[in-house]
Amino acid sequence: MRYESYISRAYYAAFILARNYLRDQEGISIPKISDAHRYVWEQFKLNPHPQRQLIANNLKRLRGYRRQADYVDKFPGLSGITIIALDLSEEVIAILSNL
């Protein structure tokens, strides 16, 4: 598997769990539009709780890395960013499991 795929999967693992948390635990209706990704990030950003702020920040960074991995031909430091993306995703997943 390519590094780009790891970054994409790391992002989607965190995003889907965050989306499902909002929908299932908080009863928030997630729009079925392409901007659902931003909507999920914003819902966590709107809450002042530090753990939710961390989720928002990590999701935003992961989304940026995923876009770069998907659309940029040359990605300097790709292997290092892959490790960062995996760590950020794991952190989001761990926080969500403890909310």
XYZ file of C-alpha atoms in Angstrom:
99
model
C 0.000 0.000 0.000
C 1.189 3.504 -0.768
C 1.729 6.194 1.859
C -1.026 8.273 0.264
C -3.493 5.468 0.964
C -2.474 5.307 4.617
C -3.110 9.029 4.981
C -6.509 8.764 3.324
C -7.549 5.813 5.459
C -6.324 7.514 8.625
C -8.450 10.549 7.798
C -11.571 8.588 6.944
C -11.285 6.372 10.032
C -11.279 9.473 12.248
C -13.858 11.392 10.211
C -16.411 8.573 10.048
C -16.183 7.892 13.779
C -16.510 11.628 14.519
C -19.485 11.919 12.163
C -21.151 8.883 13.696
C -20.522 10.193 17.209
C -22.269 13.460 16.411
C -25.156 11.655 14.767
C -25.606 8.798 17.247
C -24.574 10.325 20.583
C -25.596 13.938 20.148
C -28.474 13.596 17.697
C -26.956 16.018 15.223
C -28.170 15.589 11.665
C -25.196 15.521 9.311
C -25.883 17.032 5.888
C -25.521 14.680 2.959
C -23.451 17.105 0.948
C -19.814 17.320 -0.014
C -19.282 19.859 2.752
C -20.263 17.356 5.454
C -16.553 17.093 6.235
C -16.362 20.773 7.160
C -19.661 20.529 9.031
C -18.368 17.724 11.271
C -15.157 19.622 11.982
C -17.131 22.790 12.801
C -19.450 20.980 15.219
C -16.465 19.955 17.315
C -14.851 23.387 16.943
C -17.980 25.131 18.258
C -17.722 23.295 21.569
C -15.210 24.937 23.954
C -14.278 21.656 25.661
C -10.513 21.062 25.116
C -10.990 17.465 23.944
C -13.491 18.548 21.312
C -11.173 21.343 20.206
C -8.431 18.745 19.793
C -10.722 16.567 17.693
C -11.566 19.577 15.506
C -7.913 20.528 15.061
C -6.840 16.965 14.290
C -9.644 16.456 11.772
C -8.753 19.705 10.030
C -5.067 18.742 9.811
C -5.917 15.226 8.635
C -8.213 16.582 5.937
C -5.441 18.865 4.709
C -2.966 15.992 4.597
C -5.493 13.800 2.773
C -6.147 16.459 0.165
C -2.447 16.961 -0.368
C -1.844 13.208 -0.624
C -4.715 12.803 -3.090
C -4.102 15.795 -5.335
C -0.460 16.879 -5.166
C 1.992 15.011 -7.368
C 5.041 15.696 -5.237
C 4.557 15.521 -1.487
C 7.806 16.300 0.374
C 8.182 14.395 3.621
C 5.406 11.971 2.726
C 6.603 9.158 4.989
C 6.874 11.492 7.986
C 3.462 13.024 7.324
C 2.028 9.522 7.112
C 3.220 8.807 10.653
C 1.777 12.116 11.864
C -1.553 11.364 10.163
C -1.761 7.949 11.775
C -1.005 9.463 15.194
C -3.614 12.210 14.755
C -6.215 9.678 13.696
C -5.456 7.418 16.656
C -5.793 10.398 18.978
C -9.220 11.321 17.571
C -10.386 7.731 17.878
C -9.164 7.460 21.480
C -10.814 10.732 22.513
C -14.101 9.763 20.884
C -14.119 6.435 22.700
C -13.790 8.292 26.021
C -16.401 11.029 25.471
